[in-house]
PDB file of C-alpha atoms and ligand atoms in Angstrom:
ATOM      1  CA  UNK A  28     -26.091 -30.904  56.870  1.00  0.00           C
ATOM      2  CA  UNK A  29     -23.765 -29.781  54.862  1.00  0.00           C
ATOM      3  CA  UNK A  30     -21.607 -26.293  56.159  1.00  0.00           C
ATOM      4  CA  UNK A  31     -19.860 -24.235  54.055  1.00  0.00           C
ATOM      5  CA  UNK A  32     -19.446 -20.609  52.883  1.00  0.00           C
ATOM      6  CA  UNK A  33     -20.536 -20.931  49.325  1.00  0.00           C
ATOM      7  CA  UNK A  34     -19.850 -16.581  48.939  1.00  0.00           C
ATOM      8  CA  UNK A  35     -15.972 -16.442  49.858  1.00  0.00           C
ATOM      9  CA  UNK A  36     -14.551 -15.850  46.409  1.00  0.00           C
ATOM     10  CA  UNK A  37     -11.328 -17.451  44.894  1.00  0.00           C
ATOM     11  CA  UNK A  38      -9.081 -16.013  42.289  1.00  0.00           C
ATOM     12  CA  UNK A  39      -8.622 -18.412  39.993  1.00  0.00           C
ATOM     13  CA  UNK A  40      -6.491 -18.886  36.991  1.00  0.00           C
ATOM     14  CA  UNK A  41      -8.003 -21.621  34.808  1.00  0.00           C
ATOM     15  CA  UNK A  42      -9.878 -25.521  35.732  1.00  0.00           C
ATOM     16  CA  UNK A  43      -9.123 -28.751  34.201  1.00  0.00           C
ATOM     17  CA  UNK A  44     -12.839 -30.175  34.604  1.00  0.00           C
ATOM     18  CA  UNK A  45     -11.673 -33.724  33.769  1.00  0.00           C
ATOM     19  CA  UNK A  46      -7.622 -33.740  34.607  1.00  0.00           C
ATOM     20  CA  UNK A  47      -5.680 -37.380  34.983  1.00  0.00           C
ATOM     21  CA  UNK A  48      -2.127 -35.898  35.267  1.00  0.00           C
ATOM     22  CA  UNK A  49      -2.763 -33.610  38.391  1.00  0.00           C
ATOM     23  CA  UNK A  50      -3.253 -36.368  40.771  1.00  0.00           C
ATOM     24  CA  UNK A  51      -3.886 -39.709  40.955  1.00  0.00           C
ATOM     25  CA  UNK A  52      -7.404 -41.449  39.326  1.00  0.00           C
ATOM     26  CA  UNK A  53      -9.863 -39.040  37.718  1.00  0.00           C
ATOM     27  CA  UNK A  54      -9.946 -35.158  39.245  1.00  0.00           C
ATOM     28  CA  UNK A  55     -10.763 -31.819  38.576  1.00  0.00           C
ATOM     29  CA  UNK A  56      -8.055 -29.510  38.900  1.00  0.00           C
ATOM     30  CA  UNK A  57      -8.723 -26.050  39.993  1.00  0.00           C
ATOM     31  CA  UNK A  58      -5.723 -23.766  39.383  1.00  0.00           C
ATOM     32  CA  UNK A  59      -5.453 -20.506  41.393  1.00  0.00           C
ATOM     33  CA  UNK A  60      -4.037 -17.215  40.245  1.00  0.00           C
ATOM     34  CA  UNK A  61      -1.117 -15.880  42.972  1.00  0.00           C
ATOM     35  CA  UNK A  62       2.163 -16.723  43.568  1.00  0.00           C
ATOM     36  CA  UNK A  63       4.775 -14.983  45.163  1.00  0.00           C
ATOM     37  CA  UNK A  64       7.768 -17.632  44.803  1.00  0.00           C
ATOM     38  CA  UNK A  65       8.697 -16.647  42.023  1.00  0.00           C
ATOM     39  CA  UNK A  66      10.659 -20.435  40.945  1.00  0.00           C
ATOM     40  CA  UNK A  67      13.111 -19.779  38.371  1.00  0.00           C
ATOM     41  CA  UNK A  68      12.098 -21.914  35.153  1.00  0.00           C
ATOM     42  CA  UNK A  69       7.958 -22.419  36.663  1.00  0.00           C
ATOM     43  CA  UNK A  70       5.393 -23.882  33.875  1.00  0.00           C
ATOM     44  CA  UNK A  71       3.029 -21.412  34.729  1.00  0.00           C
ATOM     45  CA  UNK A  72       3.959 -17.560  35.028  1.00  0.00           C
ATOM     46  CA  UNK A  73       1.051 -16.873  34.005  1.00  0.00           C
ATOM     47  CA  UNK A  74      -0.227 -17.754  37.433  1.00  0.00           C
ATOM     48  CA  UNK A  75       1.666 -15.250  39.311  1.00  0.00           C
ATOM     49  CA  UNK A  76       0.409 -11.289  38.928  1.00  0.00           C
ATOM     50  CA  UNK A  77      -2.405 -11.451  41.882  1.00  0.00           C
ATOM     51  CA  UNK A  78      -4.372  -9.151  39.755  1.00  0.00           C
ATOM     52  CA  UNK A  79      -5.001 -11.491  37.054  1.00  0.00           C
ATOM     53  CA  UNK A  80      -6.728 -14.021  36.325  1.00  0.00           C
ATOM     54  CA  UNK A  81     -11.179 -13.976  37.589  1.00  0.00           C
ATOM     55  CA  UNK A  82     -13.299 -14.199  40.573  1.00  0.00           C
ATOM     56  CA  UNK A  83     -15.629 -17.520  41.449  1.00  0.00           C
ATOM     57  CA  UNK A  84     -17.084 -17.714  44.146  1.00  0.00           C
ATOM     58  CA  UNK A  85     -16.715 -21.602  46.569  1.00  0.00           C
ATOM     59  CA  UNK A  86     -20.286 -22.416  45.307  1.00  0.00           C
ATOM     60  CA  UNK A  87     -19.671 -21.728  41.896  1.00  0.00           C
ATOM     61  CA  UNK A  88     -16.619 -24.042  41.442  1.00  0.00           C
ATOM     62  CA  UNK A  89     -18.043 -26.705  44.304  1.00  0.00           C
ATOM     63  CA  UNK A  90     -21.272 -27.341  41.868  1.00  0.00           C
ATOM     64  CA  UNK A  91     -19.164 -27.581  38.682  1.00  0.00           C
ATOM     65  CA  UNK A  92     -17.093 -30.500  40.168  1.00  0.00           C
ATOM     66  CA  UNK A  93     -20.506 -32.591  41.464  1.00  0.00           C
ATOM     67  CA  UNK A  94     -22.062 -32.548  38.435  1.00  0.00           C
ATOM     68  CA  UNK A  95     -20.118 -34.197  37.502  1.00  0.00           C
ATOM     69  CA  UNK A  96     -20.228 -37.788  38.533  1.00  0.00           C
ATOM     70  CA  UNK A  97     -17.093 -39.068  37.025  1.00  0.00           C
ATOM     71  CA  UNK A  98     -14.893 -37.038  39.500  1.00  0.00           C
ATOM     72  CA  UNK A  99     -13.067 -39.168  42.468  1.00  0.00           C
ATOM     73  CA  UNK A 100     -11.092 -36.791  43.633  1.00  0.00           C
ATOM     74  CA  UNK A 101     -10.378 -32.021  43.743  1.00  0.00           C
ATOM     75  CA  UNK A 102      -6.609 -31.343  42.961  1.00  0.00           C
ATOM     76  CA  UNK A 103      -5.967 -27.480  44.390  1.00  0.00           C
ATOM     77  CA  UNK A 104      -2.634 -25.767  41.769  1.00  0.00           C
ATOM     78  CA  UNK A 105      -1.818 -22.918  41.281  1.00  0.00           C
ATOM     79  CA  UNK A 106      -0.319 -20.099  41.906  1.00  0.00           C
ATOM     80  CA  UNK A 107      -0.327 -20.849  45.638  1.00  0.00           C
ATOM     81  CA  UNK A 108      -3.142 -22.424  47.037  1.00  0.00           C
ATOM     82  CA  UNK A 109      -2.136 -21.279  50.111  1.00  0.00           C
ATOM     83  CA  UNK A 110      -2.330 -17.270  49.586  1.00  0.00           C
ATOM     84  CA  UNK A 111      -6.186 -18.279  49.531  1.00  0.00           C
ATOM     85  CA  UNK A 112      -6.315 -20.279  52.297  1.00  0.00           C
ATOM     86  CA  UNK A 113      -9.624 -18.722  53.633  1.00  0.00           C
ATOM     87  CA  UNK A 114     -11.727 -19.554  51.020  1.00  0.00           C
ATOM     88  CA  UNK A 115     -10.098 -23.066  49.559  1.00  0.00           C
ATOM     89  CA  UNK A 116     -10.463 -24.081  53.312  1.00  0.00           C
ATOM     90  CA  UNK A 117     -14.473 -23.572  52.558  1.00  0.00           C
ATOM     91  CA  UNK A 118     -14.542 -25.435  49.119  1.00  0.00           C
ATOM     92  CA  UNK A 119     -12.650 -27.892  51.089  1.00  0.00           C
ATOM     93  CA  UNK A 120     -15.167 -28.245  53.534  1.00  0.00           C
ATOM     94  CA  UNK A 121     -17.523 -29.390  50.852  1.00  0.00           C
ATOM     95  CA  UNK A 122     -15.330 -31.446  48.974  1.00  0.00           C
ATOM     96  CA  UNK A 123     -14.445 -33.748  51.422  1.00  0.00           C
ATOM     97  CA  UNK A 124     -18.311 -33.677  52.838  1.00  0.00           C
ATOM     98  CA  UNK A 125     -19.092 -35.350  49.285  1.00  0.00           C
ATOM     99  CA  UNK A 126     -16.472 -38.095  49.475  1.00  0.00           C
ATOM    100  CA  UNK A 127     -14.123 -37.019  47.132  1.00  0.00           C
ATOM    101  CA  UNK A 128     -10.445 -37.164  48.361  1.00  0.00           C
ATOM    102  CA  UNK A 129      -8.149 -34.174  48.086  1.00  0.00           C
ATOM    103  CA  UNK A 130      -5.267 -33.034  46.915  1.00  0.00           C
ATOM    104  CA  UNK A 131      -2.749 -29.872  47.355  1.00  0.00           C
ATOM    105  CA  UNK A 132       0.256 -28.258  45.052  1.00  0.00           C
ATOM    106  CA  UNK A 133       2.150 -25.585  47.664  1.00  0.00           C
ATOM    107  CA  UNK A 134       5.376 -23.729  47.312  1.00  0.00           C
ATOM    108  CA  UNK A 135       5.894 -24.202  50.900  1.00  0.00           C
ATOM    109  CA  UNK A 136       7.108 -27.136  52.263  1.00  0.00           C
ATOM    110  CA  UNK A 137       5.056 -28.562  54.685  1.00  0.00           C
ATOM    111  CA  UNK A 138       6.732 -27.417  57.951  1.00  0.00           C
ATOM    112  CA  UNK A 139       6.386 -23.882  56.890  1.00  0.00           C
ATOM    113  CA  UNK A 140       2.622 -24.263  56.807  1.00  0.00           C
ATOM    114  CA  UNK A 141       2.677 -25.940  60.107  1.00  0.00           C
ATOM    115  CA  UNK A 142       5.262 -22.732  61.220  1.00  0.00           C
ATOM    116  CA  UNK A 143       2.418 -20.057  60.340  1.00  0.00           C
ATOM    117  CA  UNK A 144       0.959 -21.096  63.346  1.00  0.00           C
ATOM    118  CA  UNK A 145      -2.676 -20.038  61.315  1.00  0.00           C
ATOM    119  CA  UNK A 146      -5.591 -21.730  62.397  1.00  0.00           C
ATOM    120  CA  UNK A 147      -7.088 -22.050  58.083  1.00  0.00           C
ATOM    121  CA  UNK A 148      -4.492 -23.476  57.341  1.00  0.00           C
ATOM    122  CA  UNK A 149      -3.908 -26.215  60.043  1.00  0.00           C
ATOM    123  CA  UNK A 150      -7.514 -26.863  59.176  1.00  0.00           C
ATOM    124  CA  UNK A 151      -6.888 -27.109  55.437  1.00  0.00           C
ATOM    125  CA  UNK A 152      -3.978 -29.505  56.122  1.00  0.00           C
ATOM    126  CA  UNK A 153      -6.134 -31.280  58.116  1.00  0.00           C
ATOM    127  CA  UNK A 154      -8.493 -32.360  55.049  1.00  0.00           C
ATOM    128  CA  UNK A 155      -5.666 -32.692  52.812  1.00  0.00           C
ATOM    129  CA  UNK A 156      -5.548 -36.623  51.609  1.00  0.00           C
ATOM    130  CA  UNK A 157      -2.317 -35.698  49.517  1.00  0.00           C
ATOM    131  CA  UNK A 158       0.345 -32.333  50.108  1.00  0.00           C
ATOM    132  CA  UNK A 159       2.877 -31.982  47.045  1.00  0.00           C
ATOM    133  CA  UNK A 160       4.978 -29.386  48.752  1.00  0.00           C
ATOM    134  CA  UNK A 161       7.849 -27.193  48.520  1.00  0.00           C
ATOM    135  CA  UNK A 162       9.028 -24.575  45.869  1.00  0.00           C
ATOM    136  CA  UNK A 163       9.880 -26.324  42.081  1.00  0.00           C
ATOM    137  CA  UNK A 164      14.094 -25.871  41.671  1.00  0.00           C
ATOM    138  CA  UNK A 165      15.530 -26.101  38.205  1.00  0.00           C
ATOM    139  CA  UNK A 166      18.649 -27.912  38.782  1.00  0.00           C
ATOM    140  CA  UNK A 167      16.467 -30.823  40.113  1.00  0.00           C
ATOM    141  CA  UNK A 168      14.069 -30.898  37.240  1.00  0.00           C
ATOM    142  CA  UNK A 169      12.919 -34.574  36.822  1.00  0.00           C
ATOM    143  CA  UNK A 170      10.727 -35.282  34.242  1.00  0.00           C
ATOM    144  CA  UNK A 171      10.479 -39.462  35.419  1.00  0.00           C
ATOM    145  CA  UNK A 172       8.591 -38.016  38.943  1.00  0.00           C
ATOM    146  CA  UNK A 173       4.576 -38.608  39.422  1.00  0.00           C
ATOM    147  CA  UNK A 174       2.795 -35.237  40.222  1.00  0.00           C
ATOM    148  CA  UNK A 175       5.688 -33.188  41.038  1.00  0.00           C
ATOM    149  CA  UNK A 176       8.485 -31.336  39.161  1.00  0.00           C
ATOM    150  CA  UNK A 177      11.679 -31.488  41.043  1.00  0.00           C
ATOM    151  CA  UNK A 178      13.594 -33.857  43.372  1.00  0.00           C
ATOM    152  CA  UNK A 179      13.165 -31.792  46.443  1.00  0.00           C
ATOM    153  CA  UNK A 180       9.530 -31.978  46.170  1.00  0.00           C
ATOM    154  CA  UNK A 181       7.109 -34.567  48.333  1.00  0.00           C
ATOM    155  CA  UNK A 182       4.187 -36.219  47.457  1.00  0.00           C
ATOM    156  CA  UNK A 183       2.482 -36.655  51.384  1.00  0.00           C
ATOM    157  CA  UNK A 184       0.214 -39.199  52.094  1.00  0.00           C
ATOM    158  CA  UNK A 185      -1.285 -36.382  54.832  1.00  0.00           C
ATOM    159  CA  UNK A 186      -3.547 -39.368  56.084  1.00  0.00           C
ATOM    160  CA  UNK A 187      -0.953 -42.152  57.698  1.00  0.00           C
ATOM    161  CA  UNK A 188       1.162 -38.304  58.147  1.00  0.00           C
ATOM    162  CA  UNK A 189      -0.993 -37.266  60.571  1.00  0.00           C
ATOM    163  CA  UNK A 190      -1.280 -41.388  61.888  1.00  0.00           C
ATOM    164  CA  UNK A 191       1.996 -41.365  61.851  1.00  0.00           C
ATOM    165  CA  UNK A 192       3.489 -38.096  63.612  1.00  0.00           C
ATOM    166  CA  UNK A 193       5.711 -37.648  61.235  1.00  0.00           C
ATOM    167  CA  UNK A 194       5.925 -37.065  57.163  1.00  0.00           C
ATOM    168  CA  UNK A 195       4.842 -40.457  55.315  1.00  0.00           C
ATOM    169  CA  UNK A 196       5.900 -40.204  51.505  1.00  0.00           C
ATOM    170  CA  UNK A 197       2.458 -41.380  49.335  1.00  0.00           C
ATOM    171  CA  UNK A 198       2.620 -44.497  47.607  1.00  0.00           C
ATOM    172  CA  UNK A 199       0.147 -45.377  44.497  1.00  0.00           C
ATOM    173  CA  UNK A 200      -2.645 -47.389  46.435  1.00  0.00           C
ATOM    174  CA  UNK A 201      -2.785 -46.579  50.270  1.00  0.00           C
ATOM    175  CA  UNK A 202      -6.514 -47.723  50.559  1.00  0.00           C
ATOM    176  CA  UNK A 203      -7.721 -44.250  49.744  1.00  0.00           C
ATOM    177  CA  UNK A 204      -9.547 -45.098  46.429  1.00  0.00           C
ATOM    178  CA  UNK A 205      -7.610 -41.974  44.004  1.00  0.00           C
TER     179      UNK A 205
HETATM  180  S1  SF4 B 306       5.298 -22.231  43.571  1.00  0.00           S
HETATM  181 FE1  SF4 B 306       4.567 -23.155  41.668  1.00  0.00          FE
HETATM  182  S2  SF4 B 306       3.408 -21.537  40.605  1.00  0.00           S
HETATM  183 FE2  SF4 B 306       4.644 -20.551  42.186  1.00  0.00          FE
HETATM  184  S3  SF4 B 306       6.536 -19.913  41.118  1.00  0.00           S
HETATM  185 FE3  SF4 B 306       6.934 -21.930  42.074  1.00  0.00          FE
HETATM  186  S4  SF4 B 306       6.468 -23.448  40.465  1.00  0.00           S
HETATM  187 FE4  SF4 B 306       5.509 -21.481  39.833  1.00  0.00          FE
END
């Protein structure tokens, strides 16, 4: 049985229903409106003004991704994800119920999600399969990286991570079909 809030509402910024360059294998992207980081030289100031952007509620957005059948895997972008932690921790719920693996931009790195000491967000870390983390820096723009902008950046595999004890860098084809 299946147990989720389907009535939390996310502010969200835009979808890509059908994405292949937010993730690895075929995903839907869901991009979030919110961010307080405020990276000089970010793709998407749009994203930023908490105001802006539109409400959906979990359920909405949940049953737009399963029908379609196509979709492996839920990329959360943004705007930080994790300014909405409450309700992306409830779509998350039902994601991961359906079999489709997950995946999570953040501004923070990942010790300063583990340092909020916040109970949503150790639980949305918890179903994370991937974590790209930490704030995009100019000066260490690479366009040659997979699914992140800048050097300083990490692409977590957040399942042999949490094996593991201790940060494990994702490599294309860790058994986890993307
Ligand atoms: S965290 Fe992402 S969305 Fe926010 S300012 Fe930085 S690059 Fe832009």
């Amino acid at each position: 049985m299946l147990n989720y809030n389907r009535n939390k509402i996310i502010r969200m910024s835009g979808v890509e229903p059908e994405s292949i360059v937010d993730g690895p294998g075929f995903r839907y992207a869901a991009f979030v409106q919110g961010c307080n980081h405020a990276c000089p030289g970010c793709h998407n100031p749009q994203t930023h003004d908490f105001n802006g952007g539109y409400d959906v509620t979990v359920g909405e957005v949940f049953d737009d991704i399963v029908q379609n059948p196509r979709i492996k895997g839920v990329t959360f972008s943004g705007g930080e994800p994790f300014e909405q932690v409450d309700a992306l921790l409830e779509l998350a719920k039902a994601i991961k119920a359906n079999g489709l693996n997950l995946m999570c931009y953040s501004g923070y790195t990942y010790e300063e999600l583990q340092d909020r000491h916040d109970m949503a967000t150790d639980r949305l870390l918890e179903m994370l399969d991937i974590l790209v983390d930490g704030r995009f820096v100019e000066s260490l723009k690479n366009l040659e990286l997979a699914y992140r902008g800048s050097e300083n950046q990490r692409v977590i595999d957040m399942n042999k991570t949490r094996t593991d004890g201790k940060v494990v860098l994702y490599q294309s084809g860790f058994g986890v079909e993307l």
